[in-house]
Tab-separated table of C-alpha atoms (C1' of nucleotides) in Angstrom:
chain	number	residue	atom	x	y	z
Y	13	UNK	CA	0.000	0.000	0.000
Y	14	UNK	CA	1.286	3.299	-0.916
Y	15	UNK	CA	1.501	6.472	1.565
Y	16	UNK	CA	0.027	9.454	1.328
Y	17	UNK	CA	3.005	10.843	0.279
Y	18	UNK	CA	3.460	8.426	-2.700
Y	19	UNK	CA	0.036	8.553	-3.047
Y	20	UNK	CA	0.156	12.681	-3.214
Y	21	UNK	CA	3.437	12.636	-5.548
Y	22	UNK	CA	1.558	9.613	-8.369
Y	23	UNK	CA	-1.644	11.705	-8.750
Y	24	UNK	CA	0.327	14.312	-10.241
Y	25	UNK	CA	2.787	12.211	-11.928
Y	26	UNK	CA	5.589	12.691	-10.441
Y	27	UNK	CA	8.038	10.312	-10.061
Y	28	UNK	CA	8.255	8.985	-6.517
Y	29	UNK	CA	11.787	9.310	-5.313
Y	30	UNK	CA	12.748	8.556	-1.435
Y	31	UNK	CA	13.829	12.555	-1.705
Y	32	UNK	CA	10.575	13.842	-2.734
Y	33	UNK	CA	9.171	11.546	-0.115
Y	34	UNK	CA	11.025	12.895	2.970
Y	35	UNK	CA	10.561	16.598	1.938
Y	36	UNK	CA	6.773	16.226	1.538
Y	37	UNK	CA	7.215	14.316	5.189
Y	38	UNK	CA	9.159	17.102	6.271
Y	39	UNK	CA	7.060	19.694	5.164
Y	40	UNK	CA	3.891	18.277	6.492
Y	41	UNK	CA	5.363	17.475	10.065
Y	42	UNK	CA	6.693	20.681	10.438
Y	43	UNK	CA	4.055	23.674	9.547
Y	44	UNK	CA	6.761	26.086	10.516
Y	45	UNK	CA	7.461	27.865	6.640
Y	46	UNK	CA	11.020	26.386	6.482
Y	47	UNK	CA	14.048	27.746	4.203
Y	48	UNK	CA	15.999	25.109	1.918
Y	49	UNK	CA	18.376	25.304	4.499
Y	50	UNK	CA	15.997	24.118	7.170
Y	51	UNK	CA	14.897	21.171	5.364
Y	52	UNK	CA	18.058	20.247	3.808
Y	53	UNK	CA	19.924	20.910	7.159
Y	54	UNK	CA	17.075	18.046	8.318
Y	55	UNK	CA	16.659	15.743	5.871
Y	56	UNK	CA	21.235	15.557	5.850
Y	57	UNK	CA	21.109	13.560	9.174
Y	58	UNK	CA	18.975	10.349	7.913
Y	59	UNK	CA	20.395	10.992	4.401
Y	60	UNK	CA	23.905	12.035	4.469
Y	61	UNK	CA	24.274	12.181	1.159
Y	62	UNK	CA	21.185	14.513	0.068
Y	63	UNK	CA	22.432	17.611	-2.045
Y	64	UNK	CA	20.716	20.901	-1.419
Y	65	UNK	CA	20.508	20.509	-5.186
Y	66	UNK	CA	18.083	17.832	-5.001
Y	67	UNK	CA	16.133	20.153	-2.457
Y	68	UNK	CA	15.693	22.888	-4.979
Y	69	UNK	CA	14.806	20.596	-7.932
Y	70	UNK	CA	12.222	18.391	-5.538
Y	71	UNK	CA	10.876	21.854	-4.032
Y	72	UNK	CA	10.399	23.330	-7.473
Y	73	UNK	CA	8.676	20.581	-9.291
Y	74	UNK	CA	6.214	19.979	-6.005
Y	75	UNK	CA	5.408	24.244	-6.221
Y	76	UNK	CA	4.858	23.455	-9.747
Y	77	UNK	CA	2.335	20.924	-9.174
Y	78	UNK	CA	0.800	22.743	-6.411
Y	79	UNK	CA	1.356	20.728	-3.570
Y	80	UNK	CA	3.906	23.341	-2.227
Y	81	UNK	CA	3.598	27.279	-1.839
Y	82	UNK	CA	6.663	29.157	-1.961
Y	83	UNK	CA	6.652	31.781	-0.036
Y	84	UNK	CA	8.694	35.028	-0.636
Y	85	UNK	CA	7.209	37.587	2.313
Y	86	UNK	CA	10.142	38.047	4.292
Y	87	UNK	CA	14.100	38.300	3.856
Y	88	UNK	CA	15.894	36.676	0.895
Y	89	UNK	CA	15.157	33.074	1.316
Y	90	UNK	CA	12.214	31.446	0.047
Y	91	UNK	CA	10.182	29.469	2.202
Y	92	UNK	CA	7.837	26.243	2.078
Y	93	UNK	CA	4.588	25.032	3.092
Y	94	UNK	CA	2.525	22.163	2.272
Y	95	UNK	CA	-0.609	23.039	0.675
Y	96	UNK	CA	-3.132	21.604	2.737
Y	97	UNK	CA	-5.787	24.164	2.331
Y	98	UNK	CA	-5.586	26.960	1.379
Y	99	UNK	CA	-4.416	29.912	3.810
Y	100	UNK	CA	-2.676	33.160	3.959
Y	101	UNK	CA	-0.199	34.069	5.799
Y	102	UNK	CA	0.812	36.541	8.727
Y	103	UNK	CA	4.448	37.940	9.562
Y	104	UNK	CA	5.023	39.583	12.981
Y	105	UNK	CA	7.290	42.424	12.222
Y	106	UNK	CA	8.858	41.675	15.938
Y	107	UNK	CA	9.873	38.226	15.810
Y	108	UNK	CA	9.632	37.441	12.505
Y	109	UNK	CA	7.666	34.529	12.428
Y	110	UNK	CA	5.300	33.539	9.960
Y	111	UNK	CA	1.319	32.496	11.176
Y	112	UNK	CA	-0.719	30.646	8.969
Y	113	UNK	CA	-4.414	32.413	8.954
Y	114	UNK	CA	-7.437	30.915	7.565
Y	115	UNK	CA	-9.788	33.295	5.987
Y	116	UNK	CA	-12.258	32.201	3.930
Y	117	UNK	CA	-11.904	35.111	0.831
Y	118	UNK	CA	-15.568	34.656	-0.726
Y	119	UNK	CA	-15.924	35.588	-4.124
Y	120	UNK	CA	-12.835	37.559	-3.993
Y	121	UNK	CA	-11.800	36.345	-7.307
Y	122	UNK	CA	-14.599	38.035	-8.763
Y	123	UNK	CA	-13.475	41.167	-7.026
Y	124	UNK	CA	-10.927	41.580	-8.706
Y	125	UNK	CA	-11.581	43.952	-11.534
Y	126	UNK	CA	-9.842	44.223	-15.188
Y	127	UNK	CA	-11.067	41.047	-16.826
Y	128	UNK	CA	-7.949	38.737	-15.656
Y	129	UNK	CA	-8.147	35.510	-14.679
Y	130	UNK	CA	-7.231	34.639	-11.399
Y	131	UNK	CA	-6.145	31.053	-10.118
Y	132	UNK	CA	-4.786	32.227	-6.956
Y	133	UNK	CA	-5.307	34.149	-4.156
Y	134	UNK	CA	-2.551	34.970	-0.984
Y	135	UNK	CA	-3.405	37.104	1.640
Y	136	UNK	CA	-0.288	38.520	3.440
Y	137	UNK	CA	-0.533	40.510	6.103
Y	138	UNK	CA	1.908	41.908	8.586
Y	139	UNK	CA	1.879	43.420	12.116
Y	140	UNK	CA	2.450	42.210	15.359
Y	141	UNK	CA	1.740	38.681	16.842
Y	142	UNK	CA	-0.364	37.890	19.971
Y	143	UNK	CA	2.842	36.411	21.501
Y	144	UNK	CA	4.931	39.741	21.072
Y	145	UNK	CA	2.161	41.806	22.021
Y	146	UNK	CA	1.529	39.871	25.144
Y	147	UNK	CA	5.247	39.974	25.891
Y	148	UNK	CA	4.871	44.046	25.054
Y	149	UNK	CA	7.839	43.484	22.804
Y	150	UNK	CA	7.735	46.598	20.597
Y	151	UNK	CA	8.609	46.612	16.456
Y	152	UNK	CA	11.682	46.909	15.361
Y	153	UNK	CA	12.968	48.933	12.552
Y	154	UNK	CA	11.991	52.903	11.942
Y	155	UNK	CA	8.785	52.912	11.834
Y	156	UNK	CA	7.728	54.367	15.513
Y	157	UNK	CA	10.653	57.058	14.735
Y	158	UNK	CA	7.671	59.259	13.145
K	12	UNK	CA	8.926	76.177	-1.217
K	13	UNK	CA	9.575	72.343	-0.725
K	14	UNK	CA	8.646	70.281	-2.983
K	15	UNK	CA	6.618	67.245	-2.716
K	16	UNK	CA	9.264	64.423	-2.242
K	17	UNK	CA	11.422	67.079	0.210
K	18	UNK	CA	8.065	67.252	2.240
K	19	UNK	CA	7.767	63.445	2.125
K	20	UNK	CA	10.953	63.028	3.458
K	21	UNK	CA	11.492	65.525	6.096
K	22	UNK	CA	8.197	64.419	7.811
K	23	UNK	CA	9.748	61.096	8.383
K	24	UNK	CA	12.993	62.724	9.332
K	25	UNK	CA	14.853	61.400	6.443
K	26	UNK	CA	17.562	63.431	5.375
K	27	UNK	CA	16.732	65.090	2.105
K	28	UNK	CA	19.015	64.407	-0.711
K	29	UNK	CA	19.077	64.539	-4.399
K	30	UNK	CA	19.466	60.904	-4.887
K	31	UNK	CA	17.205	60.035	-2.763
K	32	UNK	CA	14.359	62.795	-4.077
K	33	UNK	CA	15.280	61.422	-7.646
K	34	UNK	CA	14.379	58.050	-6.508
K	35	UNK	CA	10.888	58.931	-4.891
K	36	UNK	CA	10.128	61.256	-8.069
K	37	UNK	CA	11.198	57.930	-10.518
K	38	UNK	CA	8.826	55.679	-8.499
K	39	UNK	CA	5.800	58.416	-8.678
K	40	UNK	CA	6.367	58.652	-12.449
K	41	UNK	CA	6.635	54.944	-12.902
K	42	UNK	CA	4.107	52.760	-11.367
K	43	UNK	CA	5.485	50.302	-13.517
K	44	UNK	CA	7.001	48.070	-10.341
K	45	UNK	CA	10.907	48.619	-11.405
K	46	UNK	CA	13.444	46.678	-10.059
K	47	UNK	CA	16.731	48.497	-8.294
K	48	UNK	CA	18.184	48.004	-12.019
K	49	UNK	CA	15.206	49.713	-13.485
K	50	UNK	CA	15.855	52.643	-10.790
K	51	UNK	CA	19.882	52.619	-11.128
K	52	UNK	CA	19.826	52.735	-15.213
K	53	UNK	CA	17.456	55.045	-15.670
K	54	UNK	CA	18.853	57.804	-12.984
K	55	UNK	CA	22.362	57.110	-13.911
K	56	UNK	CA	21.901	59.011	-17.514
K	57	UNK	CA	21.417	62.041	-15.099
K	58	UNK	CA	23.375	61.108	-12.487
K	59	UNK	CA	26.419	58.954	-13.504
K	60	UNK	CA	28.220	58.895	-10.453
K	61	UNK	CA	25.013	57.348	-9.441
K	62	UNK	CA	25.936	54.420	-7.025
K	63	UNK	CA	23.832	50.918	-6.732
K	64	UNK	CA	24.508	50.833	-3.021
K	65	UNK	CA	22.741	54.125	-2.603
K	66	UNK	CA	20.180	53.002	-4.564
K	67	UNK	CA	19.779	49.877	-1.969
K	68	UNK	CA	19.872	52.047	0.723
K	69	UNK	CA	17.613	54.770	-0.177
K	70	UNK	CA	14.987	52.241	-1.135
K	71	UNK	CA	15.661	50.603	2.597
K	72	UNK	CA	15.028	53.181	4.101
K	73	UNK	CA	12.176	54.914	2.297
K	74	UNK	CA	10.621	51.192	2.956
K	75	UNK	CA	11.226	51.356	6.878
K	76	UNK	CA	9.717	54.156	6.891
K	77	UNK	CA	6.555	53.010	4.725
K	78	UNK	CA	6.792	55.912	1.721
K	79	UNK	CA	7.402	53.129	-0.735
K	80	UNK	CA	6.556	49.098	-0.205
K	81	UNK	CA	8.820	46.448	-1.433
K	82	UNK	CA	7.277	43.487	-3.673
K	83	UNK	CA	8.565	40.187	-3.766
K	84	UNK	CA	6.028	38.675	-6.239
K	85	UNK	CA	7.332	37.440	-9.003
K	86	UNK	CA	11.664	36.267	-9.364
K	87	UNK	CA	14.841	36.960	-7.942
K	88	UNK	CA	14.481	40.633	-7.741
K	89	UNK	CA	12.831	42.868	-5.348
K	90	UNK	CA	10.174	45.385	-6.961
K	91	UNK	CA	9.358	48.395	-5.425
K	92	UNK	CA	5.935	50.625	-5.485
K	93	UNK	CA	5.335	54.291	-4.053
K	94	UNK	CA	2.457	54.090	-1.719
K	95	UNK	CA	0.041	56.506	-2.354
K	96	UNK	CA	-2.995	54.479	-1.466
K	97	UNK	CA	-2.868	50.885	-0.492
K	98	UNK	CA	-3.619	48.712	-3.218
K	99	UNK	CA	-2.626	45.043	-4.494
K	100	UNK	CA	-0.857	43.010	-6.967
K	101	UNK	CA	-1.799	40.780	-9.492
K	102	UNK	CA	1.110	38.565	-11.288
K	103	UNK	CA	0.201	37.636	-14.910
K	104	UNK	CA	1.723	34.299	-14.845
K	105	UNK	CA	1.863	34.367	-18.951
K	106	UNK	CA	3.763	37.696	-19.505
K	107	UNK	CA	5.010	38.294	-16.141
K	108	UNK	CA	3.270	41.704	-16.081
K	109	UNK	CA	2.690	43.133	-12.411
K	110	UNK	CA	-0.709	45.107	-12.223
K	111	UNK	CA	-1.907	47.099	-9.705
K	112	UNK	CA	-5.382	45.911	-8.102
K	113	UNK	CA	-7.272	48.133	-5.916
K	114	UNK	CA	-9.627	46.609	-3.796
K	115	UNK	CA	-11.244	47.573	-0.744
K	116	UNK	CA	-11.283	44.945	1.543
K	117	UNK	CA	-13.609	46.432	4.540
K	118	UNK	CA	-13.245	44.981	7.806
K	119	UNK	CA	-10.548	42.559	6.530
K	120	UNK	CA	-7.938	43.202	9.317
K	121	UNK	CA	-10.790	42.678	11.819
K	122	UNK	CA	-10.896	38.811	10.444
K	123	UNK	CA	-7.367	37.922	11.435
K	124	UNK	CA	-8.096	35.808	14.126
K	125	UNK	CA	-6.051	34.928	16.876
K	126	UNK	CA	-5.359	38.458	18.362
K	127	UNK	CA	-2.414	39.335	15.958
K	128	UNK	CA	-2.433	43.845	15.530
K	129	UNK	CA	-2.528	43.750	11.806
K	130	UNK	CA	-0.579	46.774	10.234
K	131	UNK	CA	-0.960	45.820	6.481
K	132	UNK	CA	-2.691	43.894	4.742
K	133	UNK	CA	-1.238	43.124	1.351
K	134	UNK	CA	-3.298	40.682	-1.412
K	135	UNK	CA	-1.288	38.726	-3.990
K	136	UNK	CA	-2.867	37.542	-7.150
K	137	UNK	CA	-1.751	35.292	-9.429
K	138	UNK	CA	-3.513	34.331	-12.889
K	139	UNK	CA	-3.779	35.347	-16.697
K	140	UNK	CA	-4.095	39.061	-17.478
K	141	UNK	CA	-6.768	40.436	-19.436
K	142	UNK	CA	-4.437	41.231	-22.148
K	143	UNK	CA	-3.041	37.609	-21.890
K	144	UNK	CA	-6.760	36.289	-22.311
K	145	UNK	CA	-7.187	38.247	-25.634
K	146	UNK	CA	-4.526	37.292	-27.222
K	147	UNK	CA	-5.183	33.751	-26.389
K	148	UNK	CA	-1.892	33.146	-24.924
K	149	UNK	CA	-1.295	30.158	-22.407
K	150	UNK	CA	0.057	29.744	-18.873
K	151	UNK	CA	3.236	28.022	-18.737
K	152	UNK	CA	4.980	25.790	-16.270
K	153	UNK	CA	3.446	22.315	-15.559
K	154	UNK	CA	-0.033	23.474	-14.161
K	155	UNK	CA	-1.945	22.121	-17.225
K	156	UNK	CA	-0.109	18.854	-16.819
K	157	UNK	CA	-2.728	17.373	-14.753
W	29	DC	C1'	34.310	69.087	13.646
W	30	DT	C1'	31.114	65.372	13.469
W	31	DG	C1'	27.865	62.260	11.849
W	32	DG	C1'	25.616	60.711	8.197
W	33	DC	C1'	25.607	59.829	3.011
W	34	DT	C1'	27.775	58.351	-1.151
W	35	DG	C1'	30.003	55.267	-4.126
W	36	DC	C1'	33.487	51.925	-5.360
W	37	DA	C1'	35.084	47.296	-4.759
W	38	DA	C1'	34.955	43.065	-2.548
W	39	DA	C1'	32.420	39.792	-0.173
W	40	DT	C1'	28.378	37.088	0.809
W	41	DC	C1'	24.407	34.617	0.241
W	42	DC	C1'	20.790	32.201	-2.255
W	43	DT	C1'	19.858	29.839	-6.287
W	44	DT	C1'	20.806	27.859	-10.814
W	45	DT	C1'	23.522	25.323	-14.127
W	46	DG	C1'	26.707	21.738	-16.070
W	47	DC	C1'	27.775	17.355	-15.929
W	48	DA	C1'	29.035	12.574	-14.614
W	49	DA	C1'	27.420	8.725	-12.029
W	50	DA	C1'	23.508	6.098	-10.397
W	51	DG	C1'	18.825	4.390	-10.582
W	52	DC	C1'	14.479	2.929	-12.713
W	53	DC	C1'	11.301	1.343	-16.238
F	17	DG	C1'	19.267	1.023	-23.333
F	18	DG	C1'	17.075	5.260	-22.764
F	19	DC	C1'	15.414	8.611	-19.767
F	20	DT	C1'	15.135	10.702	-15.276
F	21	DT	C1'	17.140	11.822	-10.910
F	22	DT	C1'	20.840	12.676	-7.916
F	23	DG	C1'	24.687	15.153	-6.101
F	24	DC	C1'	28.976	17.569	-6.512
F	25	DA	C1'	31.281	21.622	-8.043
F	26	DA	C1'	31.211	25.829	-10.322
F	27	DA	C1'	28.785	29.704	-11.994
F	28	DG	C1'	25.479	33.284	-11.652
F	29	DG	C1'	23.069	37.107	-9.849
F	30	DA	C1'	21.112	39.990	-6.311
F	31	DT	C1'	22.170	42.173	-2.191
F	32	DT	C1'	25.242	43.476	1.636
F	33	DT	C1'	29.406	45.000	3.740
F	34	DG	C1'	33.845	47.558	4.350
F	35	DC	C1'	35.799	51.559	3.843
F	36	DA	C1'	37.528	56.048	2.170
F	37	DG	C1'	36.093	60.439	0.742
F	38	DC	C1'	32.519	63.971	0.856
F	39	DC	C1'	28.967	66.961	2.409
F	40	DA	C1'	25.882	69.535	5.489
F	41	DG	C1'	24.974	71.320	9.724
DNA sequence: CTGGCTGCAAATCCTTTGCAAAGCC
DNA sequence: GGCTTTGCAAAGGATTTGCAGCCAG
């Protein structure tokens, strides 16, 4: 019997490799928007010999098949989530984290004006998290300057 | 008199400076999303001692303080946007075209759940552009695959 | 004078590419 | 066998850093 994971990468016909088994693992056990390097950092322990090559190239065709989101909000490293449902995402400006939030956008495809055709929809939003303001941890960078 | 940009600046106590005045004037005559080459190329014809690292840093710091917003949509390269009102972004997954969406999304920051202070809320849209549609071009990548 | 700004060059960091070896149908 | 994938090394490209000179207050 095949896993989800196999399962998830034969529906879309792609080949199932025991790479592209352990990221989709790794992404789906840990909800956490990790960087190539925190996955390949990971996966190097079971798999010594796993090149961050083999990262990109697995990451790239799984965000091409949609079972991945890339995510580009903060800094200069992309990160990764499995694609569960769909969600948007949250950065706190503080700590830098990134929260998943579920918001059901109703009709908002249709919102959008101009006659294009839109296949997806990602809400980003920034600000500061619960935790930070609980901690009364203030933002960093300029913007209370003004 | 001061002009516009001069005003911009000095109420976010940013030290006025031609570079930095020919940058914010660029990005209000371009809404066109340039890249830090766009910016550098076209003010070095009037400016050729012109750096790239000022252009980097005047864009970092017009961003901190929230004159200009930095998009990370589509690439490699950052994009950058004045910010006269808050609006979206649509990527036009055919010709890579960034277009401006404005949509007002009432009570949308109220919907975050989980006690988060939201500060922006930013939409990112992804699809075929009008213009695409017309001219009955195609998405590429493997999305049509399945 | 003093601190911040500029701009050049070098360094750094993330990502992509080239290619040979290995694996699978 | 032929085609895909892997993984190493090198290349590529965007951004950052170090630092000297410059400018404004």
């Amino acid at each position: 019997m095949l896993n989800q994971y196999a399962k998830m990468l034969k529906e879309n016909q792609i080949k199932v490799t025991p790479q592209r088994l352990e990221i989709l693992r790794y992404l789906d056990g840990h909800h956490t928007h990790p960087t190539v390097e925190d996955i390949y950092t990971a996966l190097k322990t079971k798999n010594p010999s796993l090149s961050k090559t083999t990262v990109y190239n697995s990451l790239e065709i799984l965000n091409k098949h949609k079972l991945i989101q890339t995510l580009t909000i903060s800094g200069s490293e992309s990160r990764y989530d499995i694609r569960e449902d769909l969600h948007h995402h949250f950065l706190c400006e503080t700590c830098g984290t990134i929260i998943d939030i579920d918001i059901a956008c109703p009709n908002i495809k249709k919102i959008v004006k101009g006659g294009h055709q839109v296949y997806e929809v990602h809400g980003y939003f920034r600000g500061i998290c619960k935790n930070c303001i609980t901690k009364g941890r203030s933002k960093s960078g300029y913007q209370n300057i003004a």
